[in-house]
Amino acid sequence: STLRDDDASLLIRTRDIIANVQSALRSHTLRPHLHGHLLSTVCSDALLLLSTLRIPRQQQHQQQPAATDSPFDTCLTILSTLHAHNCDILPMHFSAAIVCAHEEGRYRDAADLFASWVCGSDVPMVCGSAGGILEVGLEAVARANGVERVWDCVRELSMTCPTDGDVYGTAG
């Protein structure tokens, strides 16, 4: 369909933008300590855009044989770039990457990223403002690891957001 063709085109263009950002970082044209806000904004916008793309799996691998040929792989490239340059990784960044992995059926990747965010990240999950990412993340955990791991995440969420414990089905 046209929409999916447009999404594939947007993916290619977004990858090109991120490649240009990485090149500018390598050449020191773009400096995180001077241009941190610009870098964060470009990366945030790219992650948000990637989380809205819907590209069939077979089409993802036919577009280009590049190492990053899916929205989720591109999200990982962006997160790695931010991390490598000591830039803040925000909750929205995690959310976008988790949504991409989930949409691609990469439940293990989505679950691992969600669990690392919930259980081991310095990036806080802000209670009450996480939107639908809790459902997406917990579904990915269930699909990848089974119900027992979901409960581990729920317990961790309850400790992170003790007043919201009832939302997650545990005593708060």
Coordinates of C-alpha atoms in Angstrom, one line a residue:
S1 CA 0.0 0.0 0.0
T2 CA 1.0 3.6 -0.4
L3 CA 1.2 4.2 3.3
R4 CA 3.6 1.4 3.8
D5 CA 5.7 2.7 0.9
D6 CA 5.7 6.1 2.5
D7 CA 6.7 4.5 5.8
A8 CA 9.6 2.7 4.1
S9 CA 10.7 5.9 2.6
L10 CA 10.6 7.7 5.9
L11 CA 12.6 4.9 7.5
I12 CA 15.3 5.3 4.9
R13 CA 15.4 9.1 5.2
T14 CA 15.5 8.8 9.0
R15 CA 18.4 6.4 8.8
D16 CA 20.2 8.9 6.5
I17 CA 19.6 11.7 9.0
I18 CA 21.0 9.7 11.9
A19 CA 24.0 8.7 9.7
N20 CA 24.6 12.4 9.1
V21 CA 24.4 13.1 12.8
Q22 CA 26.9 10.4 13.5
S23 CA 29.2 11.7 10.9
A24 CA 28.9 15.2 12.3
L25 CA 29.7 13.8 15.8
R26 CA 32.8 11.9 14.5
S27 CA 34.1 15.0 12.7
H28 CA 33.3 17.2 15.7
T29 CA 31.1 19.5 13.7
L30 CA 28.4 18.6 16.1
R31 CA 29.6 18.6 19.7
P32 CA 27.3 17.2 22.4
H33 CA 28.6 19.6 25.1
L34 CA 27.7 22.6 22.8
H35 CA 24.9 21.2 20.8
G36 CA 23.3 18.8 23.3
H37 CA 19.8 20.2 23.0
L38 CA 19.9 20.0 19.2
L39 CA 21.2 16.5 19.3
S40 CA 18.6 15.4 21.8
T41 CA 15.8 17.1 19.8
V42 CA 16.8 15.4 16.5
C43 CA 17.2 12.0 18.2
S44 CA 13.9 12.4 20.1
D45 CA 12.0 13.4 16.9
A46 CA 13.6 10.5 15.0
L47 CA 12.6 8.0 17.7
L48 CA 9.1 9.3 17.8
L49 CA 8.8 9.1 14.0
L50 CA 10.2 5.6 14.0
S51 CA 7.6 4.4 16.6
T52 CA 4.8 5.4 14.2
L53 CA 6.1 3.5 11.2
R54 CA 4.4 0.2 10.1
I55 CA 6.5 -1.7 7.8
P56 CA 5.9 -5.4 7.1
R57 CA 8.9 -7.6 8.2
Q58 CA 9.5 -8.9 4.7
Q59 CA 9.6 -5.4 3.3
Q60 CA 12.0 -4.2 6.0
H61 CA 14.7 -6.6 4.8
Q62 CA 14.1 -6.0 1.1
Q63 CA 14.6 -2.2 1.2
Q64 CA 18.3 -2.1 1.8
P65 CA 20.8 -4.7 3.0
A66 CA 22.2 -2.2 5.6
A67 CA 23.0 -3.4 9.1
T68 CA 20.1 -1.3 10.4
D69 CA 17.2 -2.3 8.3
S70 CA 14.3 -2.0 10.7
P71 CA 12.8 0.9 12.8
F72 CA 13.9 -0.9 16.0
D73 CA 17.4 -1.4 14.8
T74 CA 17.5 2.3 13.9
C75 CA 16.2 3.1 17.4
L76 CA 19.1 1.0 18.9
T77 CA 21.5 3.0 16.8
I78 CA 20.1 6.3 18.1
L79 CA 20.1 5.1 21.7
S80 CA 23.7 3.9 21.3
T81 CA 24.7 7.2 19.8
L82 CA 23.1 9.1 22.7
H83 CA 24.8 6.8 25.3
A84 CA 28.2 7.0 23.6
H85 CA 28.1 10.8 23.8
N86 CA 26.9 11.0 27.4
C87 CA 23.5 12.5 26.3
D88 CA 20.4 12.0 28.4
I89 CA 18.3 9.0 27.5
L90 CA 14.7 9.9 28.3
P91 CA 11.7 7.8 29.1
M92 CA 10.3 8.7 25.7
H93 CA 13.4 7.3 24.0
F94 CA 12.9 3.9 25.7
S95 CA 9.2 4.0 24.9
A96 CA 9.7 4.6 21.2
A97 CA 12.2 1.8 20.9
I98 CA 10.0 -0.7 22.9
V99 CA 7.0 0.2 20.6
C100 CA 9.2 -0.4 17.5
A101 CA 10.4 -3.8 18.7
H102 CA 6.9 -4.8 19.7
E103 CA 5.4 -3.8 16.3
E104 CA 8.1 -5.8 14.5
G105 CA 7.2 -8.9 16.6
R106 CA 10.6 -8.7 18.3
Y107 CA 9.1 -9.5 21.7
R108 CA 12.4 -10.7 23.2
D109 CA 14.1 -7.4 22.3
A110 CA 11.1 -5.3 23.5
A111 CA 11.0 -7.3 26.7
D112 CA 14.7 -7.0 27.4
L113 CA 14.7 -3.3 26.8
F114 CA 11.5 -2.8 28.9
A115 CA 13.0 -5.0 31.8
S116 CA 16.3 -3.1 31.6
W117 CA 14.4 0.2 31.9
V118 CA 12.2 -0.9 34.7
C119 CA 14.8 -2.9 36.7
G120 CA 18.2 -1.6 35.9
S121 CA 18.1 1.8 34.3
D122 CA 19.0 5.2 35.7
V123 CA 16.2 6.6 33.5
P124 CA 13.1 6.9 35.8
M125 CA 9.7 5.7 34.7
V126 CA 7.5 8.5 35.8
C127 CA 4.6 7.2 37.8
G128 CA 1.2 7.9 36.2
S129 CA 2.6 9.3 33.0
A130 CA 4.0 6.3 31.2
G131 CA 0.9 6.0 29.0
G132 CA 0.4 2.7 27.1
I133 CA 4.1 1.7 27.3
L134 CA 3.4 -0.4 30.5
E135 CA 0.9 -2.5 28.6
V136 CA 3.1 -2.8 25.6
G137 CA 6.2 -3.6 27.7
L138 CA 4.4 -6.1 29.9
E139 CA 2.8 -7.9 26.9
A140 CA 6.3 -8.2 25.3
V141 CA 7.7 -9.6 28.6
A142 CA 4.8 -12.1 28.7
R143 CA 5.3 -13.2 25.0
A144 CA 9.0 -13.5 25.4
N145 CA 9.4 -14.9 28.9
G146 CA 6.1 -16.1 30.3
V147 CA 3.9 -14.9 33.1
E148 CA 6.5 -15.3 35.9
R149 CA 8.8 -12.7 34.5
V150 CA 5.8 -10.3 34.1
W151 CA 5.2 -10.6 37.8
D152 CA 8.9 -9.7 38.5
C153 CA 8.4 -6.6 36.4
V154 CA 5.2 -5.8 38.1
R155 CA 6.8 -6.1 41.5
E156 CA 9.6 -3.8 40.4
L157 CA 7.1 -1.3 39.1
S158 CA 5.3 -1.4 42.4
M159 CA 8.5 -0.6 44.2
T160 CA 9.2 2.2 41.7
C161 CA 5.7 3.6 41.9
P162 CA 4.4 2.4 45.4
T163 CA 1.3 4.5 45.3
D164 CA 0.3 2.9 42.0
G165 CA 0.7 -0.7 43.2
D166 CA -3.0 -1.4 42.8
V167 CA -2.8 -0.4 39.1
Y168 CA -0.3 -3.2 38.5
G169 CA -2.3 -5.8 40.4
T170 CA -0.2 -5.9 43.6
A171 CA -0.5 -4.5 47.0
G172 CA 0.9 -1.0 47.1

